[in-house]
Amino acid sequence: ITTQLSAGGAPINPAPAPLVITVPATAPVISSITATRNSTGFTVTMVGYSSTLALNTANFTFTGTNLATSSLTVSVNPLFSAWYSSSTAGQFGSNFTYTQPFTTTNPQAITSVSVTLVNAVGTSTSASANLQ
């Protein structure tokens, strides 16, 4: 972040120069997560941010009974590349809402889901939700 001061439209160059603040890139952050059953399975919705303006993968871990698959990794790079390069994304900075649908023949078997997100810097803290 760099500041530029002006008065009456003319730039002011104070001495000493304005403070320059650098915000380092960090691993993604999941601020909230919900998991909701529907007629074909369930959806997981996350709100968060990625200071790199990119996400590579979403790692899902499922808990429940008689699960054929308990974990799944989804490549989200194309989705987030499109989002962060869109004109709409600019007003939201690094924030996002990501909804991942899952189709299953027995959504009642899954009781909760945990998720981590990965960008070039690292992996988010795990976030979990019980299916509603």
PDB file of C-alpha atoms in Angstrom:
ATOM      1  CA  ILE A   1       0.000   0.000   0.000  1.00  0.00           C
ATOM      2  CA  THR A   2       1.439   3.361  -0.987  1.00  0.00           C
ATOM      3  CA  THR A   3      -0.098   6.696  -0.034  1.00  0.00           C
ATOM      4  CA  GLN A   4      -0.261   9.761  -2.247  1.00  0.00           C
ATOM      5  CA  LEU A   5      -1.217  13.063  -0.660  1.00  0.00           C
ATOM      6  CA  SER A   6      -2.747  15.931  -2.592  1.00  0.00           C
ATOM      7  CA  ALA A   7      -4.253  19.343  -1.910  1.00  0.00           C
ATOM      8  CA  GLY A   8      -6.575  21.002  -4.397  1.00  0.00           C
ATOM      9  CA  GLY A   9      -5.689  18.296  -6.925  1.00  0.00           C
ATOM     10  CA  ALA A  10      -1.950  19.039  -6.722  1.00  0.00           C
ATOM     11  CA  PRO A  11       0.361  16.368  -5.296  1.00  0.00           C
ATOM     12  CA  ILE A  12       2.066  17.129  -2.004  1.00  0.00           C
ATOM     13  CA  ASN A  13       5.506  15.642  -1.456  1.00  0.00           C
ATOM     14  CA  PRO A  14       6.011  15.798   2.293  1.00  0.00           C
ATOM     15  CA  ALA A  15       9.350  15.262   3.950  1.00  0.00           C
ATOM     16  CA  PRO A  16       9.856  12.634   5.095  1.00  0.00           C
ATOM     17  CA  ALA A  17       8.194  10.643   2.280  1.00  0.00           C
ATOM     18  CA  PRO A  18       4.871   8.913   3.007  1.00  0.00           C
ATOM     19  CA  LEU A  19       5.002   5.557   4.692  1.00  0.00           C
ATOM     20  CA  VAL A  20       4.990   2.513   2.383  1.00  0.00           C
ATOM     21  CA  ILE A  21       3.372  -0.614   3.798  1.00  0.00           C
ATOM     22  CA  THR A  22       3.925  -4.007   2.192  1.00  0.00           C
ATOM     23  CA  VAL A  23       1.344  -6.702   2.852  1.00  0.00           C
ATOM     24  CA  PRO A  24       3.022 -10.122   2.601  1.00  0.00           C
ATOM     25  CA  ALA A  25       1.333 -12.965   0.757  1.00  0.00           C
ATOM     26  CA  THR A  26      -0.127 -15.594   3.086  1.00  0.00           C
ATOM     27  CA  ALA A  27      -1.815 -18.977   2.967  1.00  0.00           C
ATOM     28  CA  PRO A  28      -5.562 -18.779   2.235  1.00  0.00           C
ATOM     29  CA  VAL A  29      -8.026 -18.186   5.058  1.00  0.00           C
ATOM     30  CA  ILE A  30     -11.470 -19.765   5.410  1.00  0.00           C
ATOM     31  CA  SER A  31     -13.636 -17.341   7.396  1.00  0.00           C
ATOM     32  CA  SER A  32     -16.794 -19.459   7.423  1.00  0.00           C
ATOM     33  CA  ILE A  33     -18.100 -22.754   6.068  1.00  0.00           C
ATOM     34  CA  THR A  34     -21.527 -24.359   5.721  1.00  0.00           C
ATOM     35  CA  ALA A  35     -22.598 -27.762   4.397  1.00  0.00           C
ATOM     36  CA  THR A  36     -26.190 -28.258   3.293  1.00  0.00           C
ATOM     37  CA  ARG A  37     -27.956 -31.396   2.070  1.00  0.00           C
ATOM     38  CA  ASN A  38     -30.134 -31.200  -1.040  1.00  0.00           C
ATOM     39  CA  SER A  39     -32.067 -33.649  -3.233  1.00  0.00           C
ATOM     40  CA  THR A  40     -28.969 -34.829  -5.149  1.00  0.00           C
ATOM     41  CA  GLY A  41     -26.322 -34.705  -2.417  1.00  0.00           C
ATOM     42  CA  PHE A  42     -24.976 -31.663  -0.645  1.00  0.00           C
ATOM     43  CA  THR A  43     -23.120 -28.386  -1.142  1.00  0.00           C
ATOM     44  CA  VAL A  44     -20.216 -26.930   0.788  1.00  0.00           C
ATOM     45  CA  THR A  45     -19.936 -23.139   0.793  1.00  0.00           C
ATOM     46  CA  MET A  46     -16.875 -21.279   2.052  1.00  0.00           C
ATOM     47  CA  VAL A  47     -16.222 -17.583   2.526  1.00  0.00           C
ATOM     48  CA  GLY A  48     -12.603 -16.535   2.792  1.00  0.00           C
ATOM     49  CA  TYR A  49      -9.702 -14.759   1.169  1.00  0.00           C
ATOM     50  CA  SER A  50      -6.410 -15.472  -0.571  1.00  0.00           C
ATOM     51  CA  SER A  51      -3.876 -12.646  -0.552  1.00  0.00           C
ATOM     52  CA  THR A  52      -2.109 -14.190  -3.566  1.00  0.00           C
ATOM     53  CA  LEU A  53      -5.319 -13.754  -5.598  1.00  0.00           C
ATOM     54  CA  ALA A  54      -5.087 -17.442  -6.498  1.00  0.00           C
ATOM     55  CA  LEU A  55      -6.040 -20.851  -5.134  1.00  0.00           C
ATOM     56  CA  ASN A  56      -4.681 -24.166  -6.381  1.00  0.00           C
ATOM     57  CA  THR A  57      -6.635 -26.922  -4.637  1.00  0.00           C
ATOM     58  CA  ALA A  58      -9.452 -27.575  -2.199  1.00  0.00           C
ATOM     59  CA  ASN A  59      -8.990 -30.651  -0.003  1.00  0.00           C
ATOM     60  CA  PHE A  60     -12.210 -32.161   1.377  1.00  0.00           C
ATOM     61  CA  THR A  61     -12.389 -34.790   4.144  1.00  0.00           C
ATOM     62  CA  PHE A  62     -15.733 -36.432   4.884  1.00  0.00           C
ATOM     63  CA  THR A  63     -16.888 -38.199   8.047  1.00  0.00           C
ATOM     64  CA  GLY A  64     -19.856 -40.525   8.328  1.00  0.00           C
ATOM     65  CA  THR A  65     -20.812 -44.173   8.043  1.00  0.00           C
ATOM     66  CA  ASN A  66     -20.011 -46.645   5.250  1.00  0.00           C
ATOM     67  CA  LEU A  67     -18.329 -44.034   3.053  1.00  0.00           C
ATOM     68  CA  ALA A  68     -16.844 -45.243  -0.234  1.00  0.00           C
ATOM     69  CA  THR A  69     -14.581 -42.164  -0.291  1.00  0.00           C
ATOM     70  CA  SER A  70     -13.479 -40.181   2.746  1.00  0.00           C
ATOM     71  CA  SER A  71     -11.336 -37.543   1.024  1.00  0.00           C
ATOM     72  CA  LEU A  72     -11.212 -35.687  -2.263  1.00  0.00           C
ATOM     73  CA  THR A  73      -8.923 -33.052  -3.763  1.00  0.00           C
ATOM     74  CA  VAL A  74     -10.430 -30.606  -6.267  1.00  0.00           C
ATOM     75  CA  SER A  75      -8.291 -28.479  -8.596  1.00  0.00           C
ATOM     76  CA  VAL A  76      -9.767 -24.986  -8.249  1.00  0.00           C
ATOM     77  CA  ASN A  77      -7.059 -23.032 -10.064  1.00  0.00           C
ATOM     78  CA  PRO A  78      -9.106 -22.469 -13.266  1.00  0.00           C
ATOM     79  CA  LEU A  79     -12.139 -21.328 -11.263  1.00  0.00           C
ATOM     80  CA  PHE A  80     -10.202 -18.882  -9.088  1.00  0.00           C
ATOM     81  CA  SER A  81      -8.052 -17.617 -11.983  1.00  0.00           C
ATOM     82  CA  ALA A  82     -11.254 -16.662 -13.774  1.00  0.00           C
ATOM     83  CA  TRP A  83     -12.699 -15.061 -10.619  1.00  0.00           C
ATOM     84  CA  TYR A  84      -9.656 -13.012  -9.634  1.00  0.00           C
ATOM     85  CA  SER A  85      -9.094 -11.770 -13.207  1.00  0.00           C
ATOM     86  CA  SER A  86     -12.739 -10.714 -13.657  1.00  0.00           C
ATOM     87  CA  SER A  87     -13.824  -7.101 -13.444  1.00  0.00           C
ATOM     88  CA  THR A  88     -16.355  -8.065 -10.760  1.00  0.00           C
ATOM     89  CA  ALA A  89     -13.703  -9.399  -8.358  1.00  0.00           C
ATOM     90  CA  GLY A  90     -11.876  -6.063  -8.087  1.00  0.00           C
ATOM     91  CA  GLN A  91     -14.399  -4.601  -5.650  1.00  0.00           C
ATOM     92  CA  PHE A  92     -13.921  -7.592  -3.312  1.00  0.00           C
ATOM     93  CA  GLY A  93     -10.109  -7.589  -3.174  1.00  0.00           C
ATOM     94  CA  SER A  94      -8.902 -11.045  -2.201  1.00  0.00           C
ATOM     95  CA  ASN A  95     -12.290 -12.152  -0.772  1.00  0.00           C
ATOM     96  CA  PHE A  96     -14.288 -14.995  -2.276  1.00  0.00           C
ATOM     97  CA  THR A  97     -17.336 -17.181  -1.786  1.00  0.00           C
ATOM     98  CA  TYR A  98     -16.763 -20.697  -3.091  1.00  0.00           C
ATOM     99  CA  THR A  99     -19.569 -23.255  -3.395  1.00  0.00           C
ATOM    100  CA  GLN A 100     -18.699 -26.859  -4.227  1.00  0.00           C
ATOM    101  CA  PRO A 101     -21.606 -29.195  -5.049  1.00  0.00           C
ATOM    102  CA  PHE A 102     -21.350 -32.948  -4.388  1.00  0.00           C
ATOM    103  CA  THR A 103     -23.644 -35.591  -5.854  1.00  0.00           C
ATOM    104  CA  THR A 104     -24.181 -38.756  -3.845  1.00  0.00           C
ATOM    105  CA  THR A 105     -26.758 -41.512  -3.668  1.00  0.00           C
ATOM    106  CA  ASN A 106     -26.769 -41.434   0.148  1.00  0.00           C
ATOM    107  CA  PRO A 107     -26.224 -37.890   1.483  1.00  0.00           C
ATOM    108  CA  GLN A 108     -27.427 -38.988   4.942  1.00  0.00           C
ATOM    109  CA  ALA A 109     -24.283 -41.162   5.299  1.00  0.00           C
ATOM    110  CA  ILE A 110     -22.083 -38.062   5.462  1.00  0.00           C
ATOM    111  CA  THR A 111     -22.288 -36.214   8.758  1.00  0.00           C
ATOM    112  CA  SER A 112     -19.556 -33.570   8.416  1.00  0.00           C
ATOM    113  CA  VAL A 113     -16.916 -32.191   6.085  1.00  0.00           C
ATOM    114  CA  SER A 114     -13.540 -30.547   6.714  1.00  0.00           C
ATOM    115  CA  VAL A 115     -11.750 -28.420   4.134  1.00  0.00           C
ATOM    116  CA  THR A 116      -8.312 -26.929   3.572  1.00  0.00           C
ATOM    117  CA  LEU A 117      -7.430 -24.602   0.709  1.00  0.00           C
ATOM    118  CA  VAL A 118      -3.975 -24.353  -0.884  1.00  0.00           C
ATOM    119  CA  ASN A 119      -2.291 -21.452  -2.699  1.00  0.00           C
ATOM    120  CA  ALA A 120       1.365 -20.902  -3.696  1.00  0.00           C
ATOM    121  CA  VAL A 121       2.279 -19.764  -0.166  1.00  0.00           C
ATOM    122  CA  GLY A 122       0.709 -22.566   1.869  1.00  0.00           C
ATOM    123  CA  THR A 123      -2.331 -24.350   3.228  1.00  0.00           C
ATOM    124  CA  SER A 124      -5.191 -22.816   5.176  1.00  0.00           C
ATOM    125  CA  THR A 125      -6.207 -23.926   8.616  1.00  0.00           C
ATOM    126  CA  SER A 126      -8.832 -26.669   8.379  1.00  0.00           C
ATOM    127  CA  ALA A 127     -12.458 -25.554   8.616  1.00  0.00           C
ATOM    128  CA  SER A 128     -15.309 -27.962   9.366  1.00  0.00           C
ATOM    129  CA  ALA A 129     -19.091 -28.045   9.151  1.00  0.00           C
ATOM    130  CA  ASN A 130     -21.769 -30.540  10.093  1.00  0.00           C
ATOM    131  CA  LEU A 131     -24.206 -31.270   7.282  1.00  0.00           C
ATOM    132  CA  GLN A 132     -27.564 -29.584   7.788  1.00  0.00           C
TER     133      GLN A 132
END
